[in-house]
Amino acid sequence: MATVRAGTLHVVATPIGNLGDLSTRAREVLSTVAAICAEDTRHTRQLLNACGIDKPLLAVHEHNEAEVAWQLVERLRNGESLALVSDAGTPLVSDPGYRLVREVRAAGLQVSPVPGACAAIAALSVAGIPSDRFCFEGFLPAKSSARRERLAALGHEARTLVFYESSHRIEESLTDLAEVFGPEREAVLARELTKLFETVFGDTLGSILARVRADPDQRRGEFVLVVRGAADDGTAALLEGQRLYAKLRHLLPPSQAAKLAAELSGAPRKALYGGAPATAAGDASAVDADAHEADGSDADLP
Ligand code: SAM
């Protein structure tokens, strides 16, 4: 495939710290496109200068992205090729670009990735925490109440969780994480990846918090926190089953709703419809009682 194609927006990953991580293909694309859309043009100019690349830069950030997208679409329609970069790592991953990419695709034009560094993936690759399924949660809310609410909603998530955090909030966020998930939950903190003070440590949330509190150096820089998912005791499936059942029972007879919800979620059908209440099923049991009365039938229950 040609390095740069006419009328294409190339989404180019840049390093998250170590300049050596800019790929050969990224350099070629950045040297060849007509112009580069950058989150912060001064920041990207430094990267380009370090690589000996001189190209026009266009500011495309979260505050102007929607407005400038149509102009960029016009340039692409006229056959120009453009690149999109963010300040570090992969654009669109906790970075601007989503609206532009959407507009370009909606216009029927090509968007092509030049993959490379991404802090979340780099952290996952060194954490030693199950990585076959994971949820990227990005930044947690800044306010503690909203943060705890978000964490509570993730409390039963069985997949590995990946969070981004800055030096301003790392201690507060770890405090909330240890309280909501418990200090024994397995976790790894990846700090300043690929940079001089790269540190990857941890075994539990409690131990990470203790080290971050004790050592101011461990509160500096940029962080990715990788947290093992909740032990799979069936609670996540049960909660999902209850959620589905609550929706489906408005559309189907309760027994069929329970059957379908059980199939889709993996929760036991009995726990959704007239079964013994499980820990997290308190609400659903109440719902079940209503459903039984309204339906007047449990003919196909086992
Ligand atoms: N688009 C980027 C990517 O692909 O990873 C992420 C951009 S987001 C605005 C910046 C956050 O990513 C930081 O606050 C930090 O959580 C994480 N991050 C970026 N570089 C990092 C690094 N070298 N080490 C650890 N975390 C990093």
CSV table of C-alpha atoms and ligand atoms in Angstrom, one decimal:
chain,number,residue,atom,x,y,z
A,1,MET,CA,0.0,0.0,0.0
A,2,ALA,CA,1.3,3.5,-0.9
A,3,THR,CA,2.5,5.4,2.2
A,4,VAL,CA,0.2,8.3,1.5
A,5,ARG,CA,-2.9,8.2,-0.5
A,6,ALA,CA,-4.7,11.1,-2.2
A,7,GLY,CA,-7.9,12.3,-0.5
A,8,THR,CA,-7.1,10.3,2.7
A,9,LEU,CA,-6.9,11.4,6.3
A,10,HIS,CA,-4.0,9.6,7.9
A,11,VAL,CA,-4.4,9.2,11.7
A,12,VAL,CA,-0.8,9.0,13.0
A,13,ALA,CA,0.3,7.9,16.4
A,14,THR,CA,3.2,9.8,17.9
A,15,PRO,CA,5.5,8.9,20.8
A,16,ILE,CA,4.3,9.0,24.5
A,17,GLY,CA,7.8,10.1,25.7
A,18,ASN,CA,10.5,8.4,23.7
A,19,LEU,CA,11.1,10.0,20.3
A,20,GLY,CA,12.5,6.7,19.1
A,21,ASP,CA,9.0,5.3,19.1
A,22,LEU,CA,7.9,7.4,16.1
A,23,SER,CA,7.7,4.7,13.4
A,24,THR,CA,9.4,4.9,10.0
A,25,ARG,CA,6.0,4.9,8.4
A,26,ALA,CA,4.8,7.7,10.6
A,27,ARG,CA,7.8,9.8,9.6
A,28,GLU,CA,7.1,9.1,5.9
A,29,VAL,CA,3.5,10.0,6.2
A,30,LEU,CA,4.2,13.2,8.1
A,31,SER,CA,6.8,14.2,5.6
A,32,THR,CA,4.5,13.5,2.6
A,33,VAL,CA,1.0,14.8,3.4
A,34,ALA,CA,-0.1,18.3,2.4
A,35,ALA,CA,-0.7,19.4,6.0
A,36,ILE,CA,-0.8,18.1,9.5
A,37,CYS,CA,-3.8,18.6,11.8
A,38,ALA,CA,-2.5,19.0,15.3
A,39,GLU,CA,-4.0,19.3,18.8
A,40,ASP,CA,-1.4,21.8,19.8
A,41,THR,CA,0.6,23.2,16.9
A,42,ARG,CA,3.6,24.4,19.0
A,43,HIS,CA,3.9,21.0,20.6
A,44,THR,CA,3.8,19.2,17.3
A,45,ARG,CA,6.2,21.7,15.7
A,46,GLN,CA,8.8,20.6,18.3
A,47,LEU,CA,8.3,16.9,17.3
A,48,LEU,CA,8.6,17.8,13.6
A,49,ASN,CA,11.7,19.9,14.2
A,50,ALA,CA,13.3,17.0,16.0
A,51,CYS,CA,12.6,14.8,13.0
A,52,GLY,CA,13.6,17.4,10.4
A,53,ILE,CA,10.1,17.6,9.0
A,54,ASP,CA,8.7,21.0,7.8
A,55,LYS,CA,5.0,20.9,7.0
A,56,PRO,CA,2.0,23.3,7.4
A,57,LEU,CA,0.2,22.7,10.7
A,58,LEU,CA,-3.5,23.2,11.2
A,59,ALA,CA,-4.9,23.6,14.8
A,60,VAL,CA,-7.6,21.0,15.3
A,61,HIS,CA,-8.6,20.6,19.0
A,62,GLU,CA,-11.7,19.8,20.9
A,63,HIS,CA,-12.9,23.4,20.8
A,64,ASN,CA,-12.8,23.9,17.1
A,65,GLU,CA,-13.0,20.4,15.7
A,66,ALA,CA,-16.6,20.5,14.7
A,67,GLU,CA,-16.2,23.9,12.9
A,68,VAL,CA,-13.1,23.1,10.9
A,69,ALA,CA,-14.1,19.6,10.0
A,70,TRP,CA,-16.0,20.7,6.8
A,71,GLN,CA,-13.0,22.7,5.6
A,72,LEU,CA,-10.8,19.7,6.0
A,73,VAL,CA,-13.3,17.5,4.3
A,74,GLU,CA,-13.2,19.9,1.3
A,75,ARG,CA,-9.5,19.7,1.1
A,76,LEU,CA,-9.6,15.9,1.1
A,77,ARG,CA,-12.3,16.0,-1.5
A,78,ASN,CA,-10.0,18.1,-3.7
A,79,GLY,CA,-7.5,15.2,-3.5
A,80,GLU,CA,-5.2,16.5,-0.8
A,81,SER,CA,-3.9,14.1,1.8
A,82,LEU,CA,-3.8,15.1,5.5
A,83,ALA,CA,-2.5,13.7,8.7
A,84,LEU,CA,-4.0,14.0,12.2
A,85,VAL,CA,-1.8,13.8,15.3
A,86,SER,CA,-2.4,14.6,19.0
A,87,ASP,CA,0.1,15.8,21.5
A,88,ALA,CA,1.2,12.2,22.4
A,89,GLY,CA,0.2,8.7,21.5
A,90,THR,CA,-2.8,7.6,19.5
A,91,PRO,CA,-5.3,10.4,18.4
A,92,LEU,CA,-8.9,9.9,19.6
A,93,VAL,CA,-7.7,7.8,22.7
A,94,SER,CA,-8.6,10.4,25.4
A,95,ASP,CA,-7.6,12.9,22.8
A,96,PRO,CA,-9.5,15.0,20.1
A,97,GLY,CA,-10.2,13.7,16.6
A,98,TYR,CA,-13.3,11.7,16.9
A,99,ARG,CA,-15.6,14.3,15.3
A,100,LEU,CA,-13.2,15.0,12.4
A,101,VAL,CA,-12.8,11.2,11.7
A,102,ARG,CA,-16.6,10.8,11.8
A,103,GLU,CA,-17.1,13.7,9.4
A,104,VAL,CA,-14.5,12.4,6.9
A,105,ARG,CA,-16.0,9.0,7.0
A,106,ALA,CA,-19.5,10.4,6.6
A,107,ALA,CA,-18.4,12.2,3.5
A,108,GLY,CA,-17.3,8.9,2.0
A,109,LEU,CA,-13.6,9.6,2.2
A,110,GLN,CA,-10.9,7.3,3.5
A,111,VAL,CA,-9.4,7.4,6.9
A,112,SER,CA,-6.3,5.3,7.4
A,113,PRO,CA,-4.4,4.6,10.6
A,114,VAL,CA,-0.6,4.7,11.2
A,115,PRO,CA,-0.6,2.8,14.5
A,116,GLY,CA,2.0,3.3,17.2
A,117,ALA,CA,2.4,4.3,20.9
A,118,CYS,CA,-0.6,4.3,23.2
A,119,ALA,CA,-0.1,4.6,26.9
A,120,ALA,CA,-3.0,2.3,27.8
A,121,ILE,CA,-1.7,-0.5,25.6
A,122,ALA,CA,1.9,0.0,26.7
A,123,ALA,CA,0.8,-0.2,30.4
A,124,LEU,CA,-1.3,-3.3,29.7
A,125,SER,CA,1.6,-4.9,28.0
A,126,VAL,CA,3.8,-4.7,31.1
A,127,ALA,CA,1.3,-5.0,34.0
A,128,GLY,CA,1.0,-8.8,34.1
A,129,ILE,CA,-2.7,-8.6,34.7
A,130,PRO,CA,-5.1,-10.6,32.5
A,131,SER,CA,-5.2,-8.7,29.2
A,132,ASP,CA,-7.5,-10.9,27.0
A,133,ARG,CA,-10.4,-8.7,27.8
A,134,PHE,CA,-10.2,-5.2,29.2
A,135,CYS,CA,-12.2,-2.0,29.6
A,136,PHE,CA,-10.5,1.3,28.8
A,137,GLU,CA,-12.0,3.8,31.2
A,138,GLY,CA,-9.8,6.8,30.4
A,139,PHE,CA,-9.9,9.6,33.0
A,140,LEU,CA,-12.1,9.3,36.0
A,141,PRO,CA,-14.3,12.3,36.9
A,142,ALA,CA,-12.5,15.1,38.7
A,143,LYS,CA,-15.0,15.4,41.5
A,144,SER,CA,-14.8,12.8,44.2
A,145,SER,CA,-18.5,12.2,44.4
A,146,ALA,CA,-18.8,11.6,40.6
A,147,ARG,CA,-15.6,9.5,40.7
A,148,ARG,CA,-16.9,7.2,43.4
A,149,GLU,CA,-20.2,6.9,41.6
A,150,ARG,CA,-18.4,5.8,38.4
A,151,LEU,CA,-16.2,3.4,40.4
A,152,ALA,CA,-19.3,1.9,42.1
A,153,ALA,CA,-20.8,1.2,38.7
A,154,LEU,CA,-17.6,-0.7,37.8
A,155,GLY,CA,-17.4,-2.6,41.1
A,156,HIS,CA,-18.5,-5.9,39.6
A,157,GLU,CA,-16.8,-5.5,36.2
A,158,ALA,CA,-14.9,-8.8,35.7
A,159,ARG,CA,-12.7,-7.5,32.9
A,160,THR,CA,-9.4,-5.7,33.6
A,161,LEU,CA,-9.9,-2.0,33.9
A,162,VAL,CA,-7.4,0.6,32.5
A,163,PHE,CA,-7.5,4.2,33.8
A,164,TYR,CA,-5.5,7.3,32.8
A,165,GLU,CA,-4.6,9.8,35.6
A,166,SER,CA,-2.6,13.0,36.0
A,167,SER,CA,-0.2,14.0,38.8
A,168,HIS,CA,-2.9,16.4,40.1
A,169,ARG,CA,-5.3,13.7,41.1
A,170,ILE,CA,-3.3,10.4,41.3
A,171,GLU,CA,-3.5,10.3,45.1
A,172,GLU,CA,-7.2,11.2,45.4
A,173,SER,CA,-8.1,8.7,42.7
A,174,LEU,CA,-6.1,5.9,44.2
A,175,THR,CA,-7.8,6.7,47.6
A,176,ASP,CA,-11.2,6.4,46.1
A,177,LEU,CA,-10.3,3.3,44.1
A,178,ALA,CA,-8.9,1.5,47.2
A,179,GLU,CA,-12.1,2.4,49.2
A,180,VAL,CA,-14.6,1.4,46.5
A,181,PHE,CA,-12.8,-1.7,45.1
A,182,GLY,CA,-11.1,-2.6,48.4
A,183,PRO,CA,-7.3,-2.2,49.1
A,184,GLU,CA,-6.6,-5.9,48.3
A,185,ARG,CA,-7.7,-5.6,44.6
A,186,GLU,CA,-4.7,-6.4,42.3
A,187,ALA,CA,-3.4,-3.4,40.4
A,188,VAL,CA,-0.3,-2.0,38.7
A,189,LEU,CA,0.7,1.6,38.3
A,190,ALA,CA,2.6,2.6,35.2
A,191,ARG,CA,4.3,6.0,35.4
A,192,GLU,CA,6.2,8.0,32.8
A,193,LEU,CA,6.3,5.1,30.4
A,194,THR,CA,9.2,5.2,27.9
A,195,LYS,CA,10.7,8.2,29.7
A,196,LEU,CA,13.7,8.7,32.0
A,197,PHE,CA,11.8,8.1,35.2
A,198,GLU,CA,9.6,5.2,34.0
A,199,THR,CA,8.3,3.2,37.0
A,200,VAL,CA,6.0,0.2,36.9
A,201,PHE,CA,5.0,-1.1,40.3
A,202,GLY,CA,2.3,-2.5,42.5
A,203,ASP,CA,0.5,-5.6,43.5
A,204,THR,CA,-2.6,-4.2,45.2
A,205,LEU,CA,-4.4,-0.8,45.2
A,206,GLY,CA,-3.5,-0.5,48.9
A,207,SER,CA,0.2,-1.0,48.4
A,208,ILE,CA,0.3,1.4,45.4
A,209,LEU,CA,-1.6,4.1,47.5
A,210,ALA,CA,0.9,3.7,50.4
A,211,ARG,CA,3.9,4.1,48.1
A,212,VAL,CA,2.4,7.1,46.2
A,213,ARG,CA,1.6,8.8,49.6
A,214,ALA,CA,5.0,8.1,51.0
A,215,ASP,CA,7.1,9.2,48.0
A,216,PRO,CA,6.4,12.6,46.3
A,217,ASP,CA,8.4,11.4,43.3
A,218,GLN,CA,5.8,8.8,42.7
A,219,ARG,CA,3.1,11.5,42.3
A,220,ARG,CA,4.9,13.2,39.5
A,221,GLY,CA,4.4,12.7,35.8
A,222,GLU,CA,1.8,10.8,33.8
A,223,PHE,CA,0.1,7.6,34.9
A,224,VAL,CA,-1.8,4.6,33.7
A,225,LEU,CA,-3.5,2.4,36.3
A,226,VAL,CA,-4.3,-1.2,35.4
A,227,VAL,CA,-6.7,-2.9,37.8
A,228,ARG,CA,-7.7,-6.5,37.8
A,229,GLY,CA,-11.5,-7.1,37.3
A,230,ALA,CA,-13.7,-8.2,40.1
A,231,ALA,CA,-13.6,-12.0,40.9
A,232,ASP,CA,-16.2,-13.6,38.7
A,233,ASP,CA,-18.7,-14.8,41.3
A,234,GLY,CA,-21.6,-14.5,38.9
A,235,THR,CA,-22.7,-11.0,40.2
A,236,ALA,CA,-21.9,-9.2,36.9
A,237,ALA,CA,-24.0,-11.7,34.9
A,238,LEU,CA,-26.8,-11.4,37.4
A,239,LEU,CA,-26.8,-7.6,37.3
A,240,GLU,CA,-26.8,-7.7,33.5
A,241,GLY,CA,-29.6,-10.3,33.5
A,242,GLN,CA,-31.7,-8.1,35.8
A,243,ARG,CA,-31.1,-5.1,33.6
A,244,LEU,CA,-32.2,-7.0,30.5
A,245,TYR,CA,-35.1,-8.6,32.2
A,246,ALA,CA,-36.4,-5.2,33.5
A,247,LYS,CA,-36.5,-4.0,29.9
A,248,LEU,CA,-37.7,-7.2,28.2
A,249,ARG,CA,-40.6,-7.8,30.5
A,250,HIS,CA,-42.3,-4.7,29.0
A,251,LEU,CA,-42.2,-6.4,25.6
A,252,LEU,CA,-42.6,-10.1,26.4
A,253,PRO,CA,-44.4,-12.4,28.8
A,254,PRO,CA,-42.3,-12.5,32.0
A,255,SER,CA,-41.2,-16.2,31.5
A,256,GLN,CA,-40.0,-15.5,28.0
A,257,ALA,CA,-38.3,-12.3,29.1
A,258,ALA,CA,-36.5,-14.2,31.8
A,259,LYS,CA,-35.5,-16.9,29.3
A,260,LEU,CA,-34.0,-14.4,26.9
A,261,ALA,CA,-32.4,-12.3,29.5
A,262,ALA,CA,-30.8,-15.4,31.0
A,263,GLU,CA,-29.5,-16.5,27.6
A,264,LEU,CA,-28.0,-13.1,26.8
A,265,SER,CA,-26.4,-12.5,30.2
A,266,GLY,CA,-25.4,-15.9,31.4
A,267,ALA,CA,-27.4,-15.4,34.6
A,268,PRO,CA,-29.5,-18.3,35.9
A,269,ARG,CA,-33.1,-17.9,34.7
A,270,LYS,CA,-34.5,-18.7,38.1
A,271,ALA,CA,-32.6,-15.9,39.7
A,272,LEU,CA,-34.3,-13.5,37.3
A,273,TYR,CA,-37.8,-14.9,37.5
A,274,GLY,CA,-39.2,-16.2,40.7
A,275,GLY,CA,-35.9,-17.8,41.8
A,276,ALA,CA,-34.2,-17.6,45.1
A,277,PRO,CA,-33.0,-14.0,45.7
A,278,ALA,CA,-29.2,-13.7,45.3
A,279,THR,CA,-27.2,-11.0,47.0
A,280,ALA,CA,-27.4,-8.5,44.1
A,281,ALA,CA,-30.9,-9.6,43.1
A,282,GLY,CA,-32.9,-8.0,45.9
A,283,ASP,CA,-34.6,-5.5,43.5
A,284,ALA,CA,-35.2,-8.1,40.9
A,285,SER,CA,-37.0,-10.4,43.3
A,286,ALA,CA,-39.5,-7.6,44.0
A,287,VAL,CA,-39.9,-7.2,40.3
A,288,ASP,CA,-40.4,-10.9,39.9
A,289,ALA,CA,-43.2,-10.9,42.4
A,290,ASP,CA,-45.0,-8.2,40.4
A,291,ALA,CA,-44.4,-10.0,37.2
A,292,HIS,CA,-45.9,-13.2,38.5
A,293,GLU,CA,-49.0,-11.5,39.7
A,294,ALA,CA,-49.5,-9.6,36.5
A,295,ASP,CA,-48.8,-12.6,34.3
A,296,GLY,CA,-50.5,-15.2,36.4
A,297,SER,CA,-48.5,-17.9,34.7
A,298,ASP,CA,-45.2,-19.6,35.4
A,299,ALA,CA,-46.1,-22.6,33.2
A,300,ASP,CA,-42.7,-22.9,31.6
A,301,LEU,CA,-40.5,-22.5,34.6
A,302,PRO,CA,-38.4,-25.6,35.4
B,1,SAM,N1,-3.6,9.6,23.2
B,1,SAM,C1,-2.8,9.2,24.3
B,1,SAM,C2,-2.5,7.7,24.2
B,1,SAM,O1,-2.6,7.2,23.2
B,1,SAM,O2,-2.1,7.1,25.3
B,1,SAM,C3,-3.4,9.6,25.7
B,1,SAM,C4,-3.6,11.1,25.8
B,1,SAM,S1,-4.3,11.6,27.3
B,1,SAM,C5,-4.6,13.3,27.1
B,1,SAM,C6,-2.9,11.7,28.3
B,1,SAM,C7,-2.8,10.7,29.4
B,1,SAM,O3,-2.3,9.5,28.9
B,1,SAM,C8,-1.9,11.0,30.6
B,1,SAM,O4,-2.6,11.8,31.6
B,1,SAM,C9,-1.6,9.7,31.2
B,1,SAM,O5,-2.7,9.2,31.9
B,1,SAM,C10,-1.5,8.8,29.9
B,1,SAM,N2,-0.1,8.9,29.4
B,1,SAM,C11,0.4,9.5,28.3
B,1,SAM,N3,1.7,9.3,28.2
B,1,SAM,C12,2.1,8.5,29.3
B,1,SAM,C13,3.3,7.9,29.7
B,1,SAM,N4,4.4,8.2,29.0
B,1,SAM,N5,3.3,7.2,30.8
B,1,SAM,C14,2.1,6.9,31.5
B,1,SAM,N6,1.0,7.4,31.1
B,1,SAM,C15,0.9,8.2,30.0
